[in-house]
PDB file of C-alpha atoms in Angstrom:
ATOM      1  CA  THR A   7    -134.379-207.288 141.639  1.00  0.00           C
ATOM      2  CA  PHE A   8    -137.119-204.962 143.211  1.00  0.00           C
ATOM      3  CA  ASP A   9    -137.398-207.235 146.078  1.00  0.00           C
ATOM      4  CA  TYR A  10    -137.674-211.198 146.865  1.00  0.00           C
ATOM      5  CA  TRP A  11    -138.919-213.745 149.494  1.00  0.00           C
ATOM      6  CA  LEU A  12    -138.623-217.237 150.697  1.00  0.00           C
ATOM      7  CA  VAL A  13    -141.049-219.868 151.463  1.00  0.00           C
ATOM      8  CA  PRO A  14    -139.340-221.601 154.366  1.00  0.00           C
ATOM      9  CA  GLU A  15    -141.410-224.824 154.183  1.00  0.00           C
ATOM     10  CA  THR A  16    -140.684-225.496 150.763  1.00  0.00           C
ATOM     11  CA  GLY A  17    -136.974-223.801 150.462  1.00  0.00           C
ATOM     12  CA  GLU A  18    -138.484-221.941 147.057  1.00  0.00           C
ATOM     13  CA  ILE A  19    -136.971-218.207 146.598  1.00  0.00           C
ATOM     14  CA  TYR A  20    -139.163-215.872 144.225  1.00  0.00           C
ATOM     15  CA  TYR A  21    -138.103-212.200 143.023  1.00  0.00           C
ATOM     16  CA  LEU A  22    -140.041-209.118 141.787  1.00  0.00           C
ATOM     17  CA  ALA A  23    -138.524-207.267 138.869  1.00  0.00           C
ATOM     18  CA  PRO A  24    -138.967-203.631 138.688  1.00  0.00           C
ATOM     19  CA  GLU A  25    -141.380-204.359 136.131  1.00  0.00           C
ATOM     20  CA  GLY A  26    -143.353-206.375 138.395  1.00  0.00           C
ATOM     21  CA  TYR A  27    -142.738-209.754 136.725  1.00  0.00           C
ATOM     22  CA  VAL A  28    -142.137-212.533 138.908  1.00  0.00           C
ATOM     23  CA  TYR A  29    -139.543-215.337 138.833  1.00  0.00           C
ATOM     24  CA  ALA A  30    -138.932-218.148 140.688  1.00  0.00           C
ATOM     25  CA  VAL A  31    -134.962-218.995 141.626  1.00  0.00           C
ATOM     26  CA  LYS A  32    -133.732-222.165 139.843  1.00  0.00           C
ATOM     27  CA  ASP A  33    -130.423-223.424 139.168  1.00  0.00           C
ATOM     28  CA  GLY A  34    -130.215-222.729 135.556  1.00  0.00           C
ATOM     29  CA  PRO A  35    -132.065-220.238 134.069  1.00  0.00           C
ATOM     30  CA  ASP A  36    -134.921-218.951 136.716  1.00  0.00           C
ATOM     31  CA  LEU A  37    -138.467-219.660 135.796  1.00  0.00           C
ATOM     32  CA  GLU A  38    -140.992-216.917 134.817  1.00  0.00           C
ATOM     33  CA  ILE A  39    -144.284-217.274 137.208  1.00  0.00           C
ATOM     34  CA  SER A  40    -146.143-213.854 136.041  1.00  0.00           C
ATOM     35  CA  LYS A  41    -145.536-211.262 133.204  1.00  0.00           C
ATOM     36  CA  GLN A  42    -147.806-209.203 134.258  1.00  0.00           C
ATOM     37  CA  ALA A  43    -146.547-205.910 134.524  1.00  0.00           C
ATOM     38  CA  ILE A  44    -146.723-203.226 137.223  1.00  0.00           C
ATOM     39  CA  THR A  45    -145.642-199.643 137.188  1.00  0.00           C
ATOM     40  CA  ALA A  46    -144.226-197.678 139.610  1.00  0.00           C
ATOM     41  CA  LEU A  47    -143.377-200.154 142.621  1.00  0.00           C
ATOM     42  CA  ASN A  48    -143.375-198.929 145.895  1.00  0.00           C
ATOM     43  CA  ARG A  49    -142.943-201.778 148.584  1.00  0.00           C
ATOM     44  CA  ALA A  50    -143.210-205.171 148.956  1.00  0.00           C
ATOM     45  CA  GLU A  51    -143.776-207.276 152.253  1.00  0.00           C
ATOM     46  CA  PRO A  52    -144.266-211.023 152.063  1.00  0.00           C
ATOM     47  CA  SER A  53    -146.018-212.950 154.709  1.00  0.00           C
ATOM     48  CA  ALA A  54    -144.205-214.955 157.281  1.00  0.00           C
ATOM     49  CA  ASP A  55    -145.293-218.019 155.515  1.00  0.00           C
ATOM     50  CA  GLY A  56    -144.094-216.804 152.286  1.00  0.00           C
ATOM     51  CA  ARG A  57    -147.200-217.890 150.804  1.00  0.00           C
ATOM     52  CA  ARG A  58    -148.509-214.353 149.694  1.00  0.00           C
ATOM     53  CA  VAL A  59    -146.482-211.248 149.100  1.00  0.00           C
ATOM     54  CA  LEU A  60    -148.347-207.672 149.551  1.00  0.00           C
ATOM     55  CA  VAL A  61    -147.323-204.889 146.966  1.00  0.00           C
ATOM     56  CA  SER A  62    -148.179-201.142 147.220  1.00  0.00           C
ATOM     57  CA  PHE A  63    -147.546-199.157 143.771  1.00  0.00           C
ATOM     58  CA  GLY A  64    -148.449-196.113 142.081  1.00  0.00           C
ATOM     59  CA  ASN A  65    -148.640-192.745 143.579  1.00  0.00           C
ATOM     60  CA  PRO A  66    -146.606-193.138 147.181  1.00  0.00           C
ATOM     61  CA  SER A  67    -149.007-190.414 148.863  1.00  0.00           C
ATOM     62  CA  ALA A  68    -152.226-192.516 147.646  1.00  0.00           C
ATOM     63  CA  PRO A  69    -150.808-196.210 146.644  1.00  0.00           C
ATOM     64  CA  GLN A  70    -152.660-199.138 145.079  1.00  0.00           C
ATOM     65  CA  TRP A  71    -152.515-202.387 146.894  1.00  0.00           C
ATOM     66  CA  THR A  72    -152.391-205.989 145.418  1.00  0.00           C
ATOM     67  CA  ILE A  73    -151.287-209.223 146.631  1.00  0.00           C
ATOM     68  CA  PHE A  74    -149.243-212.157 144.798  1.00  0.00           C
ATOM     69  CA  ASP A  75    -150.150-215.839 145.591  1.00  0.00           C
ATOM     70  CA  SER A  76    -147.067-218.038 145.333  1.00  0.00           C
ATOM     71  CA  VAL A  77    -149.234-221.021 145.367  1.00  0.00           C
ATOM     72  CA  ASP A  78    -151.619-220.100 142.242  1.00  0.00           C
ATOM     73  CA  SER A  79    -149.035-217.465 140.821  1.00  0.00           C
ATOM     74  CA  VAL A  80    -151.867-214.973 140.488  1.00  0.00           C
ATOM     75  CA  TRP A  81    -152.150-211.426 141.397  1.00  0.00           C
ATOM     76  CA  ARG A  82    -155.340-210.289 143.138  1.00  0.00           C
ATOM     77  CA  PRO A  83    -155.672-206.514 143.102  1.00  0.00           C
ATOM     78  CA  LEU A  84    -157.508-205.381 146.869  1.00  0.00           C
ATOM     79  CA  PRO A  85    -160.306-203.181 146.777  1.00  0.00           C
ATOM     80  CA  SER A  86    -159.758-199.163 146.437  1.00  0.00           C
ATOM     81  CA  GLN A  87    -161.076-198.421 150.081  1.00  0.00           C
ATOM     82  CA  ILE A  88    -157.915-200.295 151.630  1.00  0.00           C
ATOM     83  CA  THR A  89    -155.578-197.018 151.576  1.00  0.00           C
ATOM     84  CA  ASN A  90    -152.893-198.384 153.918  1.00  0.00           C
ATOM     85  CA  ALA A  91    -151.864-202.153 155.111  1.00  0.00           C
ATOM     86  CA  GLY A  92    -149.699-204.735 156.445  1.00  0.00           C
ATOM     87  CA  TRP A  93    -149.472-208.203 157.388  1.00  0.00           C
ATOM     88  CA  GLY A  94    -151.996-209.525 160.231  1.00  0.00           C
ATOM     89  CA  ARG A  95    -151.739-212.825 162.226  1.00  0.00           C
ATOM     90  CA  THR A  96    -151.799-214.748 159.217  1.00  0.00           C
ATOM     91  CA  SER A  97    -151.015-215.185 155.546  1.00  0.00           C
ATOM     92  CA  SER A  98    -154.977-214.607 155.098  1.00  0.00           C
ATOM     93  CA  GLU A  99    -155.151-211.510 157.145  1.00  0.00           C
ATOM     94  CA  LEU A 100    -153.973-207.962 156.676  1.00  0.00           C
ATOM     95  CA  VAL A 101    -154.301-205.119 158.990  1.00  0.00           C
ATOM     96  CA  ALA A 102    -155.765-201.947 157.157  1.00  0.00           C
ATOM     97  CA  THR A 103    -156.770-198.437 157.412  1.00  0.00           C
ATOM     98  CA  VAL A 104    -160.378-198.852 155.464  1.00  0.00           C
ATOM     99  CA  ALA A 105    -162.368-195.982 154.037  1.00  0.00           C
ATOM    100  CA  SER A 106    -165.522-195.967 154.618  1.00  0.00           C
ATOM    101  CA  GLY A 107    -167.821-192.830 153.760  1.00  0.00           C
ATOM    102  CA  ASN A 108    -166.101-189.753 155.202  1.00  0.00           C
ATOM    103  CA  ASP A 109    -164.235-192.247 157.889  1.00  0.00           C
ATOM    104  CA  MET A 110    -161.032-193.726 158.303  1.00  0.00           C
ATOM    105  CA  ASN A 111    -161.108-197.559 159.925  1.00  0.00           C
ATOM    106  CA  LEU A 112    -158.180-199.529 161.180  1.00  0.00           C
ATOM    107  CA  SER A 113    -159.399-202.950 160.417  1.00  0.00           C
ATOM    108  CA  PHE A 114    -158.632-206.797 160.197  1.00  0.00           C
ATOM    109  CA  VAL A 115    -159.157-207.879 156.615  1.00  0.00           C
ATOM    110  CA  ASP A 116    -159.707-211.240 155.743  1.00  0.00           C
ATOM    111  CA  ILE A 117    -158.568-211.610 152.499  1.00  0.00           C
ATOM    112  CA  SER A 118    -159.128-215.547 151.589  1.00  0.00           C
ATOM    113  CA  ARG A 119    -162.951-214.299 151.244  1.00  0.00           C
ATOM    114  CA  THR A 120    -164.342-212.790 148.272  1.00  0.00           C
ATOM    115  CA  PRO A 121    -164.938-210.015 148.347  1.00  0.00           C
ATOM    116  CA  PRO A 122    -162.855-209.467 151.773  1.00  0.00           C
ATOM    117  CA  VAL A 123    -164.470-209.247 154.774  1.00  0.00           C
ATOM    118  CA  TYR A 124    -163.758-206.255 157.241  1.00  0.00           C
ATOM    119  CA  THR A 125    -163.437-206.546 161.047  1.00  0.00           C
ATOM    120  CA  THR A 126    -162.944-202.991 162.430  1.00  0.00           C
ATOM    121  CA  ILE A 127    -160.557-202.577 165.267  1.00  0.00           C
ATOM    122  CA  VAL A 128    -160.851-198.723 165.914  1.00  0.00           C
ATOM    123  CA  ARG A 129    -163.118-196.407 164.254  1.00  0.00           C
ATOM    124  CA  ASN A 130    -161.981-192.707 162.845  1.00  0.00           C
ATOM    125  CA  PHE A 131    -158.685-194.035 163.119  1.00  0.00           C
ATOM    126  CA  HIS A 132    -156.389-190.889 162.009  1.00  0.00           C
ATOM    127  CA  MET A 133    -152.998-191.887 161.980  1.00  0.00           C
ATOM    128  CA  GLU A 134    -151.307-191.403 158.441  1.00  0.00           C
ATOM    129  CA  ASP A 135    -148.260-192.285 157.138  1.00  0.00           C
ATOM    130  CA  VAL A 136    -147.349-195.090 159.312  1.00  0.00           C
ATOM    131  CA  LEU A 137    -146.471-198.550 159.079  1.00  0.00           C
ATOM    132  CA  TYR A 138    -147.774-201.768 160.732  1.00  0.00           C
ATOM    133  CA  SER A 139    -146.703-204.946 161.983  1.00  0.00           C
ATOM    134  CA  MET A 140    -147.551-207.853 164.086  1.00  0.00           C
ATOM    135  CA  LEU A 141    -146.156-208.512 167.481  1.00  0.00           C
ATOM    136  CA  ARG A 142    -145.930-212.207 169.090  1.00  0.00           C
ATOM    137  CA  ASN A 143    -148.378-211.261 171.773  1.00  0.00           C
ATOM    138  CA  GLY A 144    -150.973-210.429 168.947  1.00  0.00           C
ATOM    139  CA  GLU A 145    -151.016-206.415 169.159  1.00  0.00           C
ATOM    140  CA  ILE A 146    -150.604-204.407 166.465  1.00  0.00           C
ATOM    141  CA  LEU A 147    -147.442-202.144 166.048  1.00  0.00           C
ATOM    142  CA  ILE A 148    -147.666-198.885 164.362  1.00  0.00           C
ATOM    143  CA  SER A 149    -144.640-196.952 163.586  1.00  0.00           C
ATOM    144  CA  GLU A 150    -144.251-193.683 161.616  1.00  0.00           C
ATOM    145  CA  ARG A 151    -142.372-193.755 158.352  1.00  0.00           C
ATOM    146  CA  PRO A 152    -138.727-192.548 159.236  1.00  0.00           C
ATOM    147  CA  SER A 153    -136.590-189.721 158.525  1.00  0.00           C
ATOM    148  CA  ALA A 154    -133.642-187.815 160.234  1.00  0.00           C
ATOM    149  CA  SER A 155    -135.795-184.700 159.894  1.00  0.00           C
ATOM    150  CA  PHE A 156    -138.587-186.135 161.801  1.00  0.00           C
ATOM    151  CA  GLU A 157    -139.229-187.329 165.075  1.00  0.00           C
ATOM    152  CA  GLY A 158    -141.129-190.499 164.902  1.00  0.00           C
ATOM    153  CA  SER A 159    -142.720-192.500 167.362  1.00  0.00           C
ATOM    154  CA  VAL A 160    -144.123-196.379 167.821  1.00  0.00           C
ATOM    155  CA  TRP A 161    -147.141-197.315 169.345  1.00  0.00           C
ATOM    156  CA  ARG A 162    -148.678-201.081 170.487  1.00  0.00           C
ATOM    157  CA  LEU A 163    -152.282-201.234 169.961  1.00  0.00           C
ATOM    158  CA  ASN A 164    -154.009-204.097 171.959  1.00  0.00           C
ATOM    159  CA  PRO A 165    -157.041-205.125 169.299  1.00  0.00           C
ATOM    160  CA  SER A 166    -159.235-206.596 172.011  1.00  0.00           C
ATOM    161  CA  THR A 167    -159.364-203.521 174.298  1.00  0.00           C
ATOM    162  CA  ARG A 168    -158.426-200.803 171.770  1.00  0.00           C
ATOM    163  CA  THR A 169    -155.717-199.566 174.185  1.00  0.00           C
ATOM    164  CA  LEU A 170    -152.848-197.414 171.945  1.00  0.00           C
ATOM    165  CA  THR A 171    -149.785-197.522 174.228  1.00  0.00           C
ATOM    166  CA  LEU A 172    -146.668-195.338 173.415  1.00  0.00           C
ATOM    167  CA  VAL A 173    -143.775-197.637 173.570  1.00  0.00           C
ATOM    168  CA  LEU A 174    -140.773-195.517 171.959  1.00  0.00           C
ATOM    169  CA  ALA A 175    -140.870-191.892 172.406  1.00  0.00           C
ATOM    170  CA  PRO A 176    -140.314-189.701 169.216  1.00  0.00           C
ATOM    171  CA  THR A 177    -136.787-190.144 168.014  1.00  0.00           C
ATOM    172  CA  ALA A 178    -135.320-188.731 164.469  1.00  0.00           C
ATOM    173  CA  GLY A 179    -134.888-191.403 162.025  1.00  0.00           C
ATOM    174  CA  ARG A 180    -136.901-194.019 164.055  1.00  0.00           C
ATOM    175  CA  ILE A 181    -136.929-197.331 162.240  1.00  0.00           C
ATOM    176  CA  VAL A 182    -138.177-200.592 163.540  1.00  0.00           C
ATOM    177  CA  LYS A 183    -138.401-204.070 161.716  1.00  0.00           C
ATOM    178  CA  VAL A 184    -139.835-206.981 163.994  1.00  0.00           C
ATOM    179  CA  GLU A 185    -138.822-210.671 163.385  1.00  0.00           C
ATOM    180  CA  ARG A 186    -141.783-212.252 164.726  1.00  0.00           C
ATOM    181  CA  SER A 187    -140.341-215.849 164.147  1.00  0.00           C
ATOM    182  CA  ALA A 188    -137.127-215.245 166.379  1.00  0.00           C
ATOM    183  CA  ASP A 189    -139.054-212.873 169.082  1.00  0.00           C
ATOM    184  CA  LEU A 190    -136.696-210.215 168.419  1.00  0.00           C
ATOM    185  CA  THR A 191    -137.057-206.727 166.959  1.00  0.00           C
ATOM    186  CA  TYR A 192    -134.253-204.377 165.536  1.00  0.00           C
ATOM    187  CA  LEU A 193    -134.579-200.743 166.435  1.00  0.00           C
ATOM    188  CA  SER A 194    -132.401-197.757 164.718  1.00  0.00           C
ATOM    189  CA  ASN A 195    -132.268-193.909 164.850  1.00  0.00           C
ATOM    190  CA  THR A 196    -130.497-191.409 163.287  1.00  0.00           C
ATOM    191  CA  GLY A 197    -127.694-192.117 166.241  1.00  0.00           C
ATOM    192  CA  GLU A 198    -127.868-195.935 167.321  1.00  0.00           C
ATOM    193  CA  PHE A 199    -128.575-199.440 166.696  1.00  0.00           C
ATOM    194  CA  ALA A 200    -130.144-201.715 169.158  1.00  0.00           C
ATOM    195  CA  ILE A 201    -131.830-205.443 169.347  1.00  0.00           C
ATOM    196  CA  ALA A 202    -135.122-205.948 171.535  1.00  0.00           C
ATOM    197  CA  ASP A 203    -137.105-208.703 172.432  1.00  0.00           C
ATOM    198  CA  GLY A 204    -140.398-209.487 170.391  1.00  0.00           C
ATOM    199  CA  ILE A 205    -142.533-206.848 172.395  1.00  0.00           C
ATOM    200  CA  LEU A 206    -139.639-204.133 172.137  1.00  0.00           C
ATOM    201  CA  GLN A 207    -138.718-204.668 175.698  1.00  0.00           C
ATOM    202  CA  SER A 208    -135.275-204.708 177.166  1.00  0.00           C
ATOM    203  CA  PRO A 209    -133.694-203.111 174.363  1.00  0.00           C
ATOM    204  CA  ALA A 210    -129.767-203.406 173.960  1.00  0.00           C
ATOM    205  CA  PRO A 211    -127.564-200.921 171.859  1.00  0.00           C
ATOM    206  CA  LEU A 212    -124.715-202.196 169.721  1.00  0.00           C
ATOM    207  CA  PHE A 213    -121.500-200.606 169.243  1.00  0.00           C
ATOM    208  CA  PHE A 214    -122.092-200.128 165.722  1.00  0.00           C
ATOM    209  CA  ARG A 215    -124.730-198.264 163.571  1.00  0.00           C
ATOM    210  CA  THR A 216    -126.690-199.741 160.878  1.00  0.00           C
ATOM    211  CA  LEU A 217    -130.292-200.104 159.627  1.00  0.00           C
ATOM    212  CA  PRO A 218    -132.956-202.950 160.727  1.00  0.00           C
ATOM    213  CA  ASP A 219    -133.036-203.818 157.009  1.00  0.00           C
ATOM    214  CA  LYS A 220    -129.321-205.076 157.225  1.00  0.00           C
ATOM    215  CA  CYS A 221    -130.424-207.745 159.602  1.00  0.00           C
ATOM    216  CA  ALA A 222    -131.629-211.032 159.925  1.00  0.00           C
ATOM    217  CA  ALA A 223    -131.895-213.780 162.616  1.00  0.00           C
ATOM    218  CA  ALA A 224    -131.838-217.552 162.281  1.00  0.00           C
ATOM    219  CA  ALA A 225    -131.266-220.472 164.976  1.00  0.00           C
ATOM    220  CA  GLY A 226    -130.977-217.659 167.593  1.00  0.00           C
ATOM    221  CA  THR A 227    -128.659-215.701 166.102  1.00  0.00           C
ATOM    222  CA  THR A 228    -128.483-212.136 164.447  1.00  0.00           C
ATOM    223  CA  TYR A 229    -126.462-211.818 161.307  1.00  0.00           C
ATOM    224  CA  CYS A 230    -126.303-207.773 160.846  1.00  0.00           C
ATOM    225  CA  PHE A 231    -124.696-206.406 157.871  1.00  0.00           C
ATOM    226  CA  VAL A 232    -122.766-203.220 158.948  1.00  0.00           C
ATOM    227  CA  PRO A 233    -121.590-199.907 157.259  1.00  0.00           C
ATOM    228  CA  ARG A 234    -117.999-199.480 157.762  1.00  0.00           C
ATOM    229  CA  ASN A 235    -117.617-196.439 155.848  1.00  0.00           C
ATOM    230  CA  LEU A 236    -119.769-194.261 157.492  1.00  0.00           C
ATOM    231  CA  SER A 237    -118.745-190.544 158.321  1.00  0.00           C
ATOM    232  CA  ALA A 238    -119.805-187.923 160.518  1.00  0.00           C
ATOM    233  CA  SER A 239    -121.563-186.189 157.596  1.00  0.00           C
ATOM    234  CA  THR A 240    -123.814-189.414 156.626  1.00  0.00           C
ATOM    235  CA  VAL A 241    -127.419-188.711 157.854  1.00  0.00           C
ATOM    236  CA  LEU A 242    -129.013-191.892 158.741  1.00  0.00           C
ATOM    237  CA  PRO A 243    -131.628-193.251 157.407  1.00  0.00           C
ATOM    238  CA  ASP A 244    -132.177-190.318 154.982  1.00  0.00           C
ATOM    239  CA  ASP A 245    -128.784-190.657 152.789  1.00  0.00           C
ATOM    240  CA  TYR A 246    -129.570-194.315 152.761  1.00  0.00           C
ATOM    241  CA  LEU A 247    -133.119-194.536 151.444  1.00  0.00           C
ATOM    242  CA  MET A 248    -132.174-191.614 148.879  1.00  0.00           C
ATOM    243  CA  ARG A 249    -129.484-193.337 147.646  1.00  0.00           C
ATOM    244  CA  ALA A 250    -127.164-190.419 148.217  1.00  0.00           C
ATOM    245  CA  PHE A 251    -124.811-193.105 150.322  1.00  0.00           C
ATOM    246  CA  TYR A 252    -124.031-196.595 149.543  1.00  0.00           C
ATOM    247  CA  SER A 253    -122.458-198.486 152.311  1.00  0.00           C
ATOM    248  CA  ILE A 254    -119.264-201.067 152.435  1.00  0.00           C
ATOM    249  CA  ASP A 255    -120.688-203.805 154.633  1.00  0.00           C
ATOM    250  CA  SER A 256    -118.648-205.840 157.053  1.00  0.00           C
ATOM    251  CA  LEU A 257    -120.953-208.906 158.642  1.00  0.00           C
ATOM    252  CA  TYR A 258    -121.362-209.768 162.321  1.00  0.00           C
ATOM    253  CA  ALA A 259    -122.862-212.568 164.346  1.00  0.00           C
ATOM    254  CA  VAL A 260    -124.623-211.126 167.413  1.00  0.00           C
ATOM    255  CA  THR A 261    -126.292-212.697 170.101  1.00  0.00           C
ATOM    256  CA  TYR A 262    -129.455-211.396 172.477  1.00  0.00           C
ATOM    257  CA  PRO A 263    -129.343-210.233 174.893  1.00  0.00           C
ATOM    258  CA  SER A 264    -125.889-210.947 175.504  1.00  0.00           C
ATOM    259  CA  LEU A 265    -124.658-209.194 172.424  1.00  0.00           C
ATOM    260  CA  THR A 266    -121.849-211.345 171.799  1.00  0.00           C
ATOM    261  CA  LEU A 267    -120.256-210.361 168.462  1.00  0.00           C
ATOM    262  CA  ARG A 268    -118.488-212.597 165.810  1.00  0.00           C
ATOM    263  CA  PRO A 269    -117.409-211.264 162.715  1.00  0.00           C
ATOM    264  CA  LEU A 270    -118.271-213.329 159.491  1.00  0.00           C
ATOM    265  CA  VAL A 271    -116.039-213.249 156.294  1.00  0.00           C
ATOM    266  CA  ILE A 272    -118.554-212.212 153.429  1.00  0.00           C
ATOM    267  CA  GLY A 273    -116.477-213.400 150.640  1.00  0.00           C
ATOM    268  CA  GLU A 274    -114.458-211.443 147.915  1.00  0.00           C
ATOM    269  CA  GLY A 275    -116.078-208.310 146.429  1.00  0.00           C
ATOM    270  CA  THR A 276    -117.871-205.211 148.193  1.00  0.00           C
ATOM    271  CA  TYR A 277    -121.668-205.399 148.930  1.00  0.00           C
ATOM    272  CA  ASP A 278    -124.424-202.735 150.145  1.00  0.00           C
ATOM    273  CA  ALA A 279    -126.598-205.534 151.812  1.00  0.00           C
ATOM    274  CA  SER A 280    -130.666-204.850 151.997  1.00  0.00           C
ATOM    275  CA  ARG A 281    -133.444-206.643 152.509  1.00  0.00           C
ATOM    276  CA  VAL A 282    -131.979-209.305 154.537  1.00  0.00           C
ATOM    277  CA  HIS A 283    -133.587-212.583 155.404  1.00  0.00           C
ATOM    278  CA  THR A 284    -132.086-215.939 156.689  1.00  0.00           C
ATOM    279  CA  ASN A 285    -133.521-219.561 155.569  1.00  0.00           C
ATOM    280  CA  LYS A 286    -131.640-222.227 157.652  1.00  0.00           C
ATOM    281  CA  ASN A 287    -128.137-222.216 157.143  1.00  0.00           C
ATOM    282  CA  ALA A 288    -128.214-219.062 154.924  1.00  0.00           C
ATOM    283  CA  VAL A 289    -128.643-215.351 154.877  1.00  0.00           C
ATOM    284  CA  TYR A 290    -129.799-213.824 151.736  1.00  0.00           C
ATOM    285  CA  PHE A 291    -129.656-210.228 150.391  1.00  0.00           C
ATOM    286  CA  ILE A 292    -129.836-207.944 147.615  1.00  0.00           C
ATOM    287  CA  ASP A 293    -126.594-205.875 146.722  1.00  0.00           C
ATOM    288  CA  ARG A 294    -127.761-202.339 146.200  1.00  0.00           C
ATOM    289  CA  TYR A 295    -124.565-201.641 143.723  1.00  0.00           C
ATOM    290  CA  THR A 296    -125.846-204.209 141.286  1.00  0.00           C
ATOM    291  CA  ASN A 297    -129.532-205.281 142.454  1.00  0.00           C
ATOM    292  CA  PHE A 298    -128.684-208.968 142.442  1.00  0.00           C
ATOM    293  CA  LEU A 299    -130.016-211.203 144.766  1.00  0.00           C
ATOM    294  CA  HIS A 300    -127.208-213.230 146.618  1.00  0.00           C
ATOM    295  CA  LYS A 301    -126.850-216.197 149.113  1.00  0.00           C
ATOM    296  CA  LEU A 302    -124.216-216.462 151.755  1.00  0.00           C
ATOM    297  CA  GLU A 303    -124.020-219.892 153.080  1.00  0.00           C
ATOM    298  CA  LEU A 304    -123.208-219.946 156.836  1.00  0.00           C
ATOM    299  CA  GLU A 305    -120.700-222.357 158.513  1.00  0.00           C
TER     300      GLU A 305
END
């Protein structure tokens, strides 16, 4: 399994195989939805409602972009002038860097229209190698790609006023995951992990070190898989992202802002949980040892 996504409204689960094939999870044999191959997958990001998945592939320095629609099971390639993208306010909108002549513009992209319709937010936008996320207040979160050897910053952009505000100062290994439905954000760097509110205010560090990708929230509780085999020589996030380090995880339930912690039983076996999501009373994750998708029922 390369990645997966949930459709909260229906409870359906889909996954993307490394070859680009799409399957629906069933009690018996999984159902093949799309046999279209996509080579060199880089990243997959589902929309909040699970209807669509934004996928980049090809050369990571100059990726191509496409969208899979779970409703009609069709891949829809995005125009080549889109050089970087993330989900916007709905599953019909992207935030994207768009080439226009010699310029790069930050734009909203209405993908419900054919061809897509662009609304420019900032002209001559020159931030490269960044990730886009939408905050609950309608602002765009812009974060630099993480590395322990680079001090990455995080900004908020107000699309209406075009005001760009630095919200997290340069820090080595900075990663941010926005849980818009839970009104939370998860923050990590080379030395710590913290939970903040939905607009990155009031960050509260935890006693453990983990990565935002290992955490997700449901019904006011965050569920975090926490490596218990980290050593002084482990460099996060680089060793993890480069697969030089595989974790052996414990699972905790955490409440914010009180930071009450409760250990949970994962079950038998050793897991390195990635791409953690929740739906109703279950936690889902991909085990990096096997690349299998797992479902953990919560009490």
